[in-house]
């Protein structure tokens, strides 16, 4: 019994809504989509999952800001827990002045 619980934990998946703004929407060709992602991952892993879906996003990596449940998160080792229905926003740098 214990063994099966251990095996299931890494495979917990959440269905989240991903919103793309400005250059992110242009690069992906969509303004929003529903995706299935691991329920627990670091913010850099979250970004890498989005890049796998949309490789063109790689040009934003150094300047993008993510928001999870309307809270900004830095790309890095910070762990986020995702739940069904959560919102992830991809916010590229804004140009202009």
Short mmCIF file of N, CA, C and O in Angstrom, two decimals:
data_model
loop_
_atom_site.label_atom_id
_atom_site.label_comp_id
_atom_site.label_asym_id
_atom_site.label_seq_id
_atom_site.Cartn_x
_atom_site.Cartn_y
_atom_site.Cartn_z
N UNK A 1 0.82 -1.19 0.00
CA UNK A 1 0.00 0.00 0.00
C UNK A 1 0.87 1.26 0.00
O UNK A 1 0.67 2.17 -0.75
N UNK A 2 1.87 1.29 0.88
CA UNK A 2 2.75 2.46 0.95
C UNK A 2 3.44 2.70 -0.37
O UNK A 2 3.54 3.82 -0.84
N UNK A 3 3.90 1.63 -1.01
CA UNK A 3 4.62 1.75 -2.28
C UNK A 3 3.79 2.41 -3.36
O UNK A 3 4.27 3.23 -4.11
N UNK A 4 2.50 2.09 -3.44
CA UNK A 4 1.66 2.68 -4.48
C UNK A 4 1.45 4.17 -4.24
O UNK A 4 1.38 4.95 -5.16
N UNK A 5 1.35 4.58 -2.98
CA UNK A 5 1.19 6.00 -2.68
C UNK A 5 2.43 6.77 -3.11
O UNK A 5 2.34 7.87 -3.63
N UNK A 6 3.59 6.20 -2.91
CA UNK A 6 4.82 6.85 -3.29
C UNK A 6 4.88 6.99 -4.81
O UNK A 6 5.27 8.01 -5.34
N UNK A 7 4.45 5.97 -5.53
CA UNK A 7 4.49 6.01 -6.98
C UNK A 7 3.52 7.03 -7.55
O UNK A 7 3.79 7.64 -8.56
N UNK A 8 2.39 7.25 -6.90
CA UNK A 8 1.39 8.17 -7.43
C UNK A 8 1.76 9.63 -7.22
O UNK A 8 1.41 10.46 -8.03
N UNK A 9 2.46 9.95 -6.17
CA UNK A 9 2.73 11.34 -5.83
C UNK A 9 3.36 12.14 -6.97
O UNK A 9 2.88 13.23 -7.27
N UNK A 10 4.39 11.65 -7.67
CA UNK A 10 4.99 12.46 -8.72
C UNK A 10 4.07 12.67 -9.93
O UNK A 10 4.33 13.51 -10.75
N UNK A 11 3.02 11.89 -10.02
CA UNK A 11 2.17 11.95 -11.19
C UNK A 11 0.89 12.74 -10.96
O UNK A 11 -0.01 12.70 -11.78
N UNK A 12 0.80 13.46 -9.85
CA UNK A 12 -0.39 14.27 -9.62
C UNK A 12 -0.39 15.42 -10.63
O UNK A 12 0.60 16.12 -10.79
N UNK A 13 -1.51 15.58 -11.29
CA UNK A 13 -1.63 16.56 -12.37
C UNK A 13 -2.77 17.52 -12.05
O UNK A 13 -3.80 17.12 -11.53
N UNK A 14 -2.57 18.77 -12.38
CA UNK A 14 -3.62 19.78 -12.24
C UNK A 14 -3.90 20.40 -13.59
O UNK A 14 -2.98 20.60 -14.40
N UNK A 15 -5.15 20.72 -13.82
CA UNK A 15 -5.55 21.39 -15.06
C UNK A 15 -5.67 22.87 -14.75
O UNK A 15 -6.49 23.27 -13.93
N UNK A 16 -4.82 23.67 -15.38
CA UNK A 16 -4.77 25.10 -15.09
C UNK A 16 -5.00 25.92 -16.36
O UNK A 16 -4.79 25.44 -17.47
N UNK A 17 -5.41 27.14 -16.16
CA UNK A 17 -5.61 28.07 -17.27
C UNK A 17 -4.36 28.93 -17.39
O UNK A 17 -3.92 29.54 -16.40
N UNK A 18 -3.77 28.96 -18.58
CA UNK A 18 -2.57 29.77 -18.82
C UNK A 18 -2.96 30.94 -19.71
O UNK A 18 -3.56 30.76 -20.78
N UNK A 19 -2.64 32.14 -19.25
CA UNK A 19 -2.94 33.37 -19.99
C UNK A 19 -1.64 33.94 -20.54
O UNK A 19 -0.64 34.04 -19.82
N UNK A 20 -1.66 34.30 -21.82
CA UNK A 20 -0.48 34.88 -22.47
C UNK A 20 -0.79 36.32 -22.85
O UNK A 20 -1.82 36.59 -23.45
N UNK A 21 0.10 37.23 -22.50
CA UNK A 21 -0.10 38.64 -22.79
C UNK A 21 0.95 39.15 -23.77
O UNK A 21 2.07 38.65 -23.82
N UNK A 22 0.56 40.15 -24.55
CA UNK A 22 1.47 40.88 -25.45
C UNK A 22 2.32 39.92 -26.31
O UNK A 22 1.77 39.12 -27.06
N UNK A 23 3.63 40.02 -26.19
CA UNK A 23 4.54 39.20 -27.01
C UNK A 23 4.32 37.70 -26.78
O UNK A 23 4.47 36.90 -27.70
N UNK A 24 3.92 37.33 -25.57
CA UNK A 24 3.65 35.92 -25.28
C UNK A 24 2.50 35.40 -26.12
O UNK A 24 2.56 34.29 -26.67
N UNK A 25 1.44 36.18 -26.25
CA UNK A 25 0.30 35.79 -27.09
C UNK A 25 0.71 35.74 -28.56
O UNK A 25 0.30 34.85 -29.30
N UNK A 26 1.55 36.69 -28.96
CA UNK A 26 2.02 36.72 -30.35
C UNK A 26 2.85 35.47 -30.67
O UNK A 26 2.67 34.83 -31.72
N UNK A 27 3.73 35.09 -29.76
CA UNK A 27 4.61 33.95 -29.99
C UNK A 27 3.88 32.61 -29.95
O UNK A 27 4.23 31.68 -30.67
N UNK A 28 2.87 32.51 -29.09
CA UNK A 28 2.15 31.24 -28.95
C UNK A 28 1.00 31.12 -29.93
O UNK A 28 0.55 30.02 -30.24
N UNK A 29 0.47 32.26 -30.37
CA UNK A 29 -0.69 32.25 -31.25
C UNK A 29 -2.00 32.10 -30.50
O UNK A 29 -3.06 31.95 -31.11
N UNK A 30 -1.95 32.12 -29.16
CA UNK A 30 -3.16 32.03 -28.34
C UNK A 30 -3.07 33.03 -27.20
O UNK A 30 -1.99 33.38 -26.75
N UNK A 31 -4.23 33.48 -26.75
CA UNK A 31 -4.27 34.37 -25.59
C UNK A 31 -4.45 33.58 -24.30
O UNK A 31 -4.07 34.05 -23.23
N UNK A 32 -5.04 32.39 -24.41
CA UNK A 32 -5.21 31.53 -23.23
C UNK A 32 -5.39 30.09 -23.69
O UNK A 32 -5.77 29.82 -24.82
N UNK A 33 -5.10 29.20 -22.77
CA UNK A 33 -5.30 27.78 -23.02
C UNK A 33 -5.37 27.06 -21.68
O UNK A 33 -4.89 27.55 -20.67
N UNK A 34 -5.99 25.90 -21.70
CA UNK A 34 -6.04 25.05 -20.53
C UNK A 34 -5.02 23.95 -20.73
O UNK A 34 -4.99 23.30 -21.77
N UNK A 35 -4.14 23.78 -19.73
CA UNK A 35 -3.08 22.78 -19.83
C UNK A 35 -3.04 21.94 -18.57
O UNK A 35 -3.45 22.38 -17.49
N UNK A 36 -2.52 20.73 -18.71
CA UNK A 36 -2.31 19.84 -17.57
C UNK A 36 -0.84 19.89 -17.21
O UNK A 36 0.02 19.68 -18.08
N UNK A 37 -0.58 20.21 -15.95
CA UNK A 37 0.79 20.35 -15.46
C UNK A 37 0.94 19.59 -14.16
O UNK A 37 -0.05 19.36 -13.45
N UNK A 38 2.18 19.23 -13.81
CA UNK A 38 2.38 18.61 -12.50
C UNK A 38 1.86 19.54 -11.40
O UNK A 38 1.99 20.76 -11.48
N UNK A 39 1.27 18.95 -10.39
CA UNK A 39 0.67 19.74 -9.31
C UNK A 39 1.70 20.48 -8.47
O UNK A 39 1.39 21.50 -7.86
N UNK A 40 2.91 19.95 -8.41
CA UNK A 40 3.96 20.62 -7.64
C UNK A 40 5.23 20.64 -8.48
O UNK A 40 5.69 19.60 -8.95
N UNK A 41 5.75 21.83 -8.69
CA UNK A 41 6.97 21.99 -9.48
C UNK A 41 7.58 23.34 -9.15
O UNK A 41 6.94 24.19 -8.54
N UNK A 42 8.84 23.52 -9.55
CA UNK A 42 9.47 24.81 -9.33
C UNK A 42 9.01 25.77 -10.42
O UNK A 42 8.50 25.35 -11.46
N UNK A 43 9.22 27.04 -10.19
CA UNK A 43 8.80 28.02 -11.19
C UNK A 43 9.58 27.87 -12.49
O UNK A 43 9.03 28.09 -13.56
N UNK A 44 10.85 27.46 -12.41
CA UNK A 44 11.61 27.25 -13.65
C UNK A 44 11.08 26.02 -14.38
O UNK A 44 11.00 26.01 -15.60
N UNK A 45 10.67 25.00 -13.65
CA UNK A 45 10.06 23.83 -14.29
C UNK A 45 8.73 24.20 -14.95
O UNK A 45 8.42 23.71 -16.04
N UNK A 46 7.98 25.06 -14.30
CA UNK A 46 6.72 25.54 -14.87
C UNK A 46 7.00 26.23 -16.20
O UNK A 46 6.37 25.96 -17.21
N UNK A 47 7.99 27.12 -16.20
CA UNK A 47 8.36 27.83 -17.43
C UNK A 47 8.82 26.84 -18.51
O UNK A 47 8.44 26.95 -19.67
N UNK A 48 9.61 25.85 -18.12
CA UNK A 48 10.10 24.86 -19.09
C UNK A 48 8.94 24.06 -19.69
O UNK A 48 8.96 23.74 -20.88
N UNK A 49 7.93 23.76 -18.89
CA UNK A 49 6.75 23.06 -19.41
C UNK A 49 6.04 23.92 -20.46
O UNK A 49 5.59 23.42 -21.49
N UNK A 50 5.95 25.22 -20.20
CA UNK A 50 5.32 26.12 -21.17
C UNK A 50 6.17 26.24 -22.44
O UNK A 50 5.63 26.28 -23.55
N UNK A 51 7.48 26.28 -22.27
CA UNK A 51 8.38 26.33 -23.43
C UNK A 51 8.27 25.06 -24.28
O UNK A 51 8.38 25.13 -25.50
N UNK A 52 8.06 23.91 -23.65
CA UNK A 52 7.88 22.66 -24.40
C UNK A 52 6.65 22.75 -25.30
O UNK A 52 6.68 22.29 -26.43
N UNK A 53 5.60 23.36 -24.79
CA UNK A 53 4.36 23.52 -25.56
C UNK A 53 4.53 24.55 -26.67
O UNK A 53 3.93 24.43 -27.73
N UNK A 54 5.31 25.59 -26.38
CA UNK A 54 5.49 26.71 -27.30
C UNK A 54 6.97 27.10 -27.33
O UNK A 54 7.39 28.03 -26.64
N UNK A 55 7.78 26.40 -28.11
CA UNK A 55 9.23 26.65 -28.14
C UNK A 55 9.62 28.10 -28.42
O UNK A 55 10.66 28.57 -27.97
N UNK A 56 8.79 28.83 -29.15
CA UNK A 56 9.12 30.23 -29.45
C UNK A 56 9.19 31.10 -28.21
O UNK A 56 9.78 32.18 -28.23
N UNK A 57 8.59 30.66 -27.11
CA UNK A 57 8.64 31.43 -25.86
C UNK A 57 10.05 31.58 -25.32
O UNK A 57 10.31 32.45 -24.48
N UNK A 58 10.98 30.76 -25.80
CA UNK A 58 12.35 30.80 -25.26
C UNK A 58 12.97 32.19 -25.34
O UNK A 58 13.81 32.54 -24.52
N UNK A 59 12.55 33.00 -26.30
CA UNK A 59 13.13 34.35 -26.43
C UNK A 59 12.74 35.26 -25.26
O UNK A 59 13.39 36.28 -25.03
N UNK A 60 11.72 34.88 -24.50
CA UNK A 60 11.27 35.70 -23.37
C UNK A 60 11.89 35.27 -22.04
O UNK A 60 11.74 35.98 -21.04
N UNK A 61 12.56 34.15 -22.02
CA UNK A 61 12.99 33.53 -20.76
C UNK A 61 13.69 34.50 -19.80
O UNK A 61 13.43 34.50 -18.61
N UNK A 62 14.58 35.31 -20.28
CA UNK A 62 15.38 36.17 -19.40
C UNK A 62 14.59 37.36 -18.85
O UNK A 62 15.04 38.02 -17.91
N UNK A 63 13.42 37.63 -19.43
CA UNK A 63 12.71 38.86 -19.04
C UNK A 63 11.26 38.63 -18.63
O UNK A 63 10.59 39.57 -18.24
N UNK A 64 10.79 37.41 -18.73
CA UNK A 64 9.38 37.14 -18.46
C UNK A 64 9.09 37.14 -16.96
O UNK A 64 9.97 36.86 -16.14
N UNK A 65 7.87 37.48 -16.63
CA UNK A 65 7.37 37.38 -15.26
C UNK A 65 6.18 36.43 -15.30
O UNK A 65 5.34 36.51 -16.20
N UNK A 66 6.13 35.52 -14.34
CA UNK A 66 4.98 34.64 -14.21
C UNK A 66 4.16 35.06 -13.01
O UNK A 66 4.69 35.58 -12.02
N UNK A 67 2.87 34.85 -13.10
CA UNK A 67 1.98 35.04 -11.95
C UNK A 67 1.18 33.76 -11.79
O UNK A 67 0.65 33.22 -12.77
N UNK A 68 1.12 33.28 -10.57
CA UNK A 68 0.32 32.10 -10.25
C UNK A 68 -0.74 32.54 -9.25
O UNK A 68 -0.41 33.09 -8.20
N UNK A 69 -1.99 32.35 -9.62
CA UNK A 69 -3.12 32.83 -8.80
C UNK A 69 -2.97 34.32 -8.49
O UNK A 69 -3.15 34.76 -7.37
N UNK A 70 -2.56 35.08 -9.50
CA UNK A 70 -2.43 36.54 -9.44
C UNK A 70 -1.34 37.01 -8.48
O UNK A 70 -1.34 38.15 -8.03
N UNK A 71 -0.38 36.13 -8.19
CA UNK A 71 0.78 36.49 -7.37
C UNK A 71 2.03 36.31 -8.22
O UNK A 71 2.27 35.23 -8.76
N UNK A 72 2.84 37.36 -8.34
CA UNK A 72 4.07 37.26 -9.12
C UNK A 72 5.03 36.26 -8.48
O UNK A 72 5.15 36.19 -7.26
N UNK A 73 5.70 35.49 -9.35
CA UNK A 73 6.71 34.54 -8.88
C UNK A 73 7.95 34.70 -9.75
O UNK A 73 7.86 34.94 -10.94
N UNK A 74 9.12 34.59 -9.13
CA UNK A 74 10.38 34.65 -9.85
C UNK A 74 10.67 33.29 -10.46
O UNK A 74 10.33 32.25 -9.87
N UNK A 75 11.32 33.27 -11.62
CA UNK A 75 11.76 32.01 -12.20
C UNK A 75 12.95 31.52 -11.39
O UNK A 75 13.91 32.25 -11.20
N UNK A 76 12.85 30.30 -10.91
CA UNK A 76 13.95 29.74 -10.12
C UNK A 76 13.53 28.48 -9.42
O UNK A 76 12.71 27.72 -9.91
N UNK A 77 14.08 28.30 -8.22
CA UNK A 77 13.86 27.07 -7.46
C UNK A 77 12.64 27.14 -6.54
O UNK A 77 12.38 26.19 -5.81
N UNK A 78 11.91 28.25 -6.57
CA UNK A 78 10.72 28.39 -5.74
C UNK A 78 9.67 27.36 -6.17
O UNK A 78 9.33 27.27 -7.34
N UNK A 79 9.18 26.57 -5.23
CA UNK A 79 8.16 25.56 -5.54
C UNK A 79 6.78 26.19 -5.49
O UNK A 79 6.47 26.97 -4.59
N UNK A 80 5.97 25.86 -6.49
CA UNK A 80 4.58 26.28 -6.50
C UNK A 80 3.69 25.04 -6.52
O UNK A 80 4.05 24.02 -7.12
N UNK A 81 2.57 25.14 -5.86
CA UNK A 81 1.58 24.07 -5.87
C UNK A 81 0.41 24.53 -6.72
O UNK A 81 -0.17 25.59 -6.47
N UNK A 82 0.10 23.75 -7.73
CA UNK A 82 -1.00 24.08 -8.63
C UNK A 82 -2.20 23.20 -8.32
O UNK A 82 -2.04 22.04 -7.94
N UNK A 83 -3.38 23.78 -8.47
CA UNK A 83 -4.63 23.07 -8.25
C UNK A 83 -5.51 23.25 -9.48
O UNK A 83 -5.37 24.23 -10.21
N UNK A 84 -6.42 22.31 -9.69
CA UNK A 84 -7.35 22.43 -10.81
C UNK A 84 -8.01 23.80 -10.78
O UNK A 84 -8.45 24.27 -9.73
N UNK A 85 -8.04 24.46 -11.93
CA UNK A 85 -8.69 25.76 -12.05
C UNK A 85 -7.80 26.95 -11.76
O UNK A 85 -8.21 28.08 -11.94
N UNK A 86 -6.56 26.71 -11.31
CA UNK A 86 -5.64 27.82 -11.06
C UNK A 86 -5.34 28.56 -12.35
O UNK A 86 -5.47 28.02 -13.45
N UNK A 87 -4.90 29.80 -12.19
CA UNK A 87 -4.55 30.65 -13.32
C UNK A 87 -3.06 30.95 -13.27
O UNK A 87 -2.54 31.35 -12.23
N UNK A 88 -2.39 30.73 -14.39
CA UNK A 88 -0.98 31.09 -14.57
C UNK A 88 -0.91 32.13 -15.67
O UNK A 88 -1.45 31.92 -16.75
N UNK A 89 -0.29 33.26 -15.39
CA UNK A 89 -0.15 34.32 -16.41
C UNK A 89 1.30 34.45 -16.81
O UNK A 89 2.20 34.43 -15.98
N UNK A 90 1.51 34.57 -18.12
CA UNK A 90 2.84 34.79 -18.69
C UNK A 90 2.88 36.25 -19.13
O UNK A 90 2.18 36.66 -20.05
N UNK A 91 3.70 37.02 -18.42
CA UNK A 91 3.74 38.47 -18.63
C UNK A 91 5.12 38.86 -19.15
O UNK A 91 6.09 38.89 -18.40
N UNK A 92 5.22 39.13 -20.45
CA UNK A 92 6.51 39.53 -21.01
C UNK A 92 6.83 40.98 -20.65
O UNK A 92 5.95 41.71 -20.17
N UNK A 93 8.07 41.40 -20.88
CA UNK A 93 8.40 42.80 -20.61
C UNK A 93 7.56 43.72 -21.50
O UNK A 93 7.25 43.39 -22.63
N UNK A 94 7.19 44.84 -20.95
CA UNK A 94 6.42 45.82 -21.71
C UNK A 94 7.38 46.80 -22.37
O UNK A 94 8.36 47.21 -21.80
N UNK A 95 7.06 47.16 -23.60
CA UNK A 95 7.90 48.13 -24.30
C UNK A 95 7.20 49.48 -24.31
O UNK A 95 6.01 49.56 -24.04
N UNK A 96 7.94 50.48 -24.63
CA UNK A 96 7.34 51.80 -24.67
C UNK A 96 7.66 52.59 -23.44
O UNK A 96 8.37 52.15 -22.56
N UNK A 97 7.07 53.74 -23.32
CA UNK A 97 7.39 54.55 -22.16
C UNK A 97 6.40 55.54 -21.92
O UNK A 97 5.57 55.90 -21.34
#
